[in-house]
Amino acid sequence: MNPDRTHSAKLQAFKKVYDHLFHSTSSLSKIRDSALADRLLDYTNDSMEVVGRSLVWKFFLIADEPLKSTSNVVKPETLLRSLQSSRKRYADLLSQKMIAPDGSYPEGFMVSGSSNPSPRRDNPFLDLERNNPLSLHNDNPWTEWFAAQELRKMIAQDVERTFPEIDFFRNTNVQDQLTNVLFLYSSMNTSTGYRQGMHELLAPLYYAVDVDSLLDTHESHLISELCSKIWVAADAWALFESIMCFASRWYEWRENPSTYALPSPLSNHIQLNPDGQAQIKPYIAPIVQDCNQIQAILLHTTDPLLWKHLQSSGLEPQIYGIRWLRLLFTREFSMSDAMRLWDVLFACDPTLDVVPWVCVAMLIRIRNLLIPGDYTAQLTSLLRYPTPVLPLDSTNTVHHTSLLMRQALALQLAPTPSTGVSVVAENRNLLDIPMEVPEPPSTPRRKGPPQSTATRNRSSPTHARQQSFQPPGGLPEMLGGLFERGESLNINKTLMSAVTELKRNIPELAASFVRSPLQSPSIPMTVERQSQQPDERPPWEPKSRRELEREMAELRANDKHLGESLSWVVDTLLQDEDTSQDPQRLKKRKQEALESLSYVRDVLINGITEIEDERLYGEAELANRKFKAREPAQAREASLVHAHTLEMPKPAQPPVADTRPRISGNNRGHTTAISSSSSNAPWSPNTARLAPWNYTKSSFSIDGSLPATTLPRLPPPTSDNFQRSHIGPGPSQVISPPTKAPPKRDRTPDPLGVLK
């Protein structure tokens, strides 16, 4: 704030603006014309401190009066009544939102309009079981209070970073008042809530109201009431609420449930047509729709050439349009220029419908930078919007922000290419911006020493092939042009840092691309993703089927363990101590069962997945279960050892007829026992490929005294050992086993049944 400006001097400047607004000969059209011509306020100092600015904003932005007045002349009393109504509403709402459930206020809290801290409101009829900060009741009012405090903390973090280059916003009291205004707005508008950018929209309003704030004096009571110093926060809230009535659509991030056309049990974005077909309408934020309309429709109708180049470069309008619309150009211009633009904007169109056309006028103003530039140059110009620099001998008396508003109104009135051409001509005449679009910067070529034909012919074929893939001008010339162009765009430093980072990561990148010869190249990438830990998966990526099946298997295993534990608990608790031989031991077991039951309850309530087996059973039961679990393992180890000690595995007995000569009853029973025991031998590759007699030394003799117990199992007999008989007149045949043993032909034994 300027310390040299006294209260009397500010009051005199205020009276000039006051007379201009509320004079009997003044009308709304004349006031708007004065704002467009920069005659409504005093801009001689070209600074942020313009006396009377907040009064002009109140004149045009207060909802009830004066813009809705049917008369041509506005009276200051009507504006004062509107301000008094909004001030009272602000004080009442803020007192309701800031009071704690126990009737207390935050330390040092003061409502606007009072100079003393707000007193505590004690309620002797509080229900401490429900109204308690530690209560878990569903209707506990402290839950909503704590959520509101978290919202205030988030707002305060953004307010602390508001325009760090301006010392006014570093004041603690100013930050507290900004936080109160934003907290009250977000609490009253829960569908939109608080979004980043609102603090930068409120800050210029609060600054302008604070600059114009006056103490109550008897000599000019009406002016002092209109710009009272004790109601700065309340007046800033009234202005902010009036702007957000039309700018809130640019902060919406979800569909409002109240806007649904028909109640439907289906999804919010699915509506049924009269013909019964479902129509899917995805929700698109209003700010995205406005950004697309600015570039695809408004710019296309006024400057087709610029639209064509922006479309060809693939520049999305949301990149620059979201910031332009939400902050109302406070980032594109200096604070003083942005507030001058607001002076004309609020005077000409308080509904902010002309704001998209202001964006179009801004695009046309820098068309000489956008048309010849590539994507990077276009993005740099849009995110760092250049301020026009007027020559020293210029006689232009219109500020470039007022000119921008005039051009936006002209484009809104006649959206044609001819209007766009007139805007370009006006920029040339008043801002010294050429109408001719400069040629895009060409890549310079560096001349090298001439190379003879003989030298080119002596080059190797490999070198010739490499030269055929070089771009025109050669690789050195292309790199030289890129670096010279990057120097003009001030991106060489970023490029060199990226190159350094790439060099540092080249070994790791090479190792990731080179595959070991022993590694199969056909391993799918999904297996590698499945092997990662669950914590490494992004939260938006769904789980795979294998992971879901594994989790279900773990849940079933946990349920089984819990069921076995509950079964043991029930059996233990049902035992009678009177009939027990050791009552003390049974009492101890029941105590352990109750502890296990308590642990099972905690597991089921808290959803614990890692179960401790030691807490599911008592000491004796746990030792017994571990002993039983070790017995099958020991039995399996013993069977494996017994299988390895056998000389050879014997094949299983095939279900075929035996054609050997009958042996005595004792030997036959012994042979059957051995065959049944050998059928349980473990399988091995050797037994699957080779017959068992390839491993057995033959000891056949002429006298046929070979013991039956050493003979291997015989293969299936041939078809000659079966007799075919006809049964009935039909052609069908039934194979029947022989009823008698085959006759012996000689003294040679035939244990395998292959000799005839």
PDB file of C-alpha atoms in Angstrom, residues 286-322 324-325 355-364 366 370 375 378-379 382-383:
ATOM      1  CA  PRO A 286     -17.701 -27.788 -19.031  1.00  0.00           C
ATOM      2  CA  ILE A 287     -14.240 -26.257 -19.143  1.00  0.00           C
ATOM      3  CA  VAL A 288     -13.117 -28.935 -21.614  1.00  0.00           C
ATOM      4  CA  GLN A 289     -16.142 -28.199 -23.775  1.00  0.00           C
ATOM      5  CA  ASP A 290     -15.413 -24.454 -23.701  1.00  0.00           C
ATOM      6  CA  CYS A 291     -11.741 -24.999 -24.582  1.00  0.00           C
ATOM      7  CA  ASN A 292     -12.669 -27.183 -27.545  1.00  0.00           C
ATOM      8  CA  GLN A 293     -15.232 -24.631 -28.664  1.00  0.00           C
ATOM      9  CA  ILE A 294     -12.675 -21.804 -28.528  1.00  0.00           C
ATOM     10  CA  GLN A 295     -10.248 -23.511 -30.883  1.00  0.00           C
ATOM     11  CA  ALA A 296     -12.498 -25.722 -33.006  1.00  0.00           C
ATOM     12  CA  ILE A 297     -15.424 -23.356 -33.601  1.00  0.00           C
ATOM     13  CA  LEU A 298     -14.749 -19.746 -32.598  1.00  0.00           C
ATOM     14  CA  LEU A 299     -11.196 -19.555 -33.948  1.00  0.00           C
ATOM     15  CA  HIS A 300     -12.114 -21.561 -37.030  1.00  0.00           C
ATOM     16  CA  THR A 301     -14.822 -19.053 -37.988  1.00  0.00           C
ATOM     17  CA  THR A 302     -12.626 -15.978 -37.493  1.00  0.00           C
ATOM     18  CA  ASP A 303      -9.094 -17.065 -38.463  1.00  0.00           C
ATOM     19  CA  PRO A 304      -9.085 -20.309 -40.513  1.00  0.00           C
ATOM     20  CA  LEU A 305      -5.359 -20.106 -41.268  1.00  0.00           C
ATOM     21  CA  LEU A 306      -4.363 -19.980 -37.609  1.00  0.00           C
ATOM     22  CA  TRP A 307      -6.816 -22.760 -36.778  1.00  0.00           C
ATOM     23  CA  LYS A 308      -5.319 -24.949 -39.506  1.00  0.00           C
ATOM     24  CA  HIS A 309      -1.775 -24.607 -38.144  1.00  0.00           C
ATOM     25  CA  LEU A 310      -2.841 -25.296 -34.556  1.00  0.00           C
ATOM     26  CA  GLN A 311      -4.709 -28.396 -35.672  1.00  0.00           C
ATOM     27  CA  SER A 312      -1.811 -29.649 -37.787  1.00  0.00           C
ATOM     28  CA  SER A 313       0.633 -29.334 -34.886  1.00  0.00           C
ATOM     29  CA  GLY A 314      -1.683 -31.326 -32.596  1.00  0.00           C
ATOM     30  CA  LEU A 315      -1.905 -28.662 -29.900  1.00  0.00           C
ATOM     31  CA  GLU A 316      -4.744 -29.401 -27.486  1.00  0.00           C
ATOM     32  CA  PRO A 317      -6.702 -26.310 -26.386  1.00  0.00           C
ATOM     33  CA  GLN A 318      -6.956 -27.561 -22.783  1.00  0.00           C
ATOM     34  CA  ILE A 319      -3.231 -26.979 -22.323  1.00  0.00           C
ATOM     35  CA  TYR A 320      -3.624 -23.217 -22.354  1.00  0.00           C
ATOM     36  CA  GLY A 321      -7.394 -22.729 -22.139  1.00  0.00           C
ATOM     37  CA  ILE A 322      -7.910 -24.148 -18.640  1.00  0.00           C
ATOM     38  CA  TRP A 324      -6.845 -18.732 -19.138  1.00  0.00           C
ATOM     39  CA  LEU A 325     -10.474 -19.354 -18.196  1.00  0.00           C
ATOM     40  CA  VAL A 355     -14.455 -14.454 -22.010  1.00  0.00           C
ATOM     41  CA  PRO A 356     -14.068 -17.182 -24.717  1.00  0.00           C
ATOM     42  CA  TRP A 357     -13.940 -14.422 -27.347  1.00  0.00           C
ATOM     43  CA  VAL A 358     -11.218 -12.705 -25.333  1.00  0.00           C
ATOM     44  CA  CYS A 359      -9.236 -15.945 -25.717  1.00  0.00           C
ATOM     45  CA  VAL A 360      -9.797 -15.846 -29.486  1.00  0.00           C
ATOM     46  CA  ALA A 361      -8.608 -12.241 -29.655  1.00  0.00           C
ATOM     47  CA  MET A 362      -5.499 -13.226 -27.686  1.00  0.00           C
ATOM     48  CA  LEU A 363      -4.756 -16.034 -30.165  1.00  0.00           C
ATOM     49  CA  ILE A 364      -5.147 -13.720 -33.141  1.00  0.00           C
ATOM     50  CA  ILE A 366       0.093 -13.652 -31.454  1.00  0.00           C
ATOM     51  CA  LEU A 370       1.901 -19.443 -33.737  1.00  0.00           C
ATOM     52  CA  TYR A 375       4.636 -27.460 -31.421  1.00  0.00           C
ATOM     53  CA  GLN A 378       3.516 -22.604 -30.059  1.00  0.00           C
ATOM     54  CA  LEU A 379       3.389 -24.016 -26.550  1.00  0.00           C
ATOM     55  CA  LEU A 382       0.781 -19.695 -25.253  1.00  0.00           C
ATOM     56  CA  LEU A 383       2.070 -20.491 -21.772  1.00  0.00           C
TER      57      LEU A 383
END
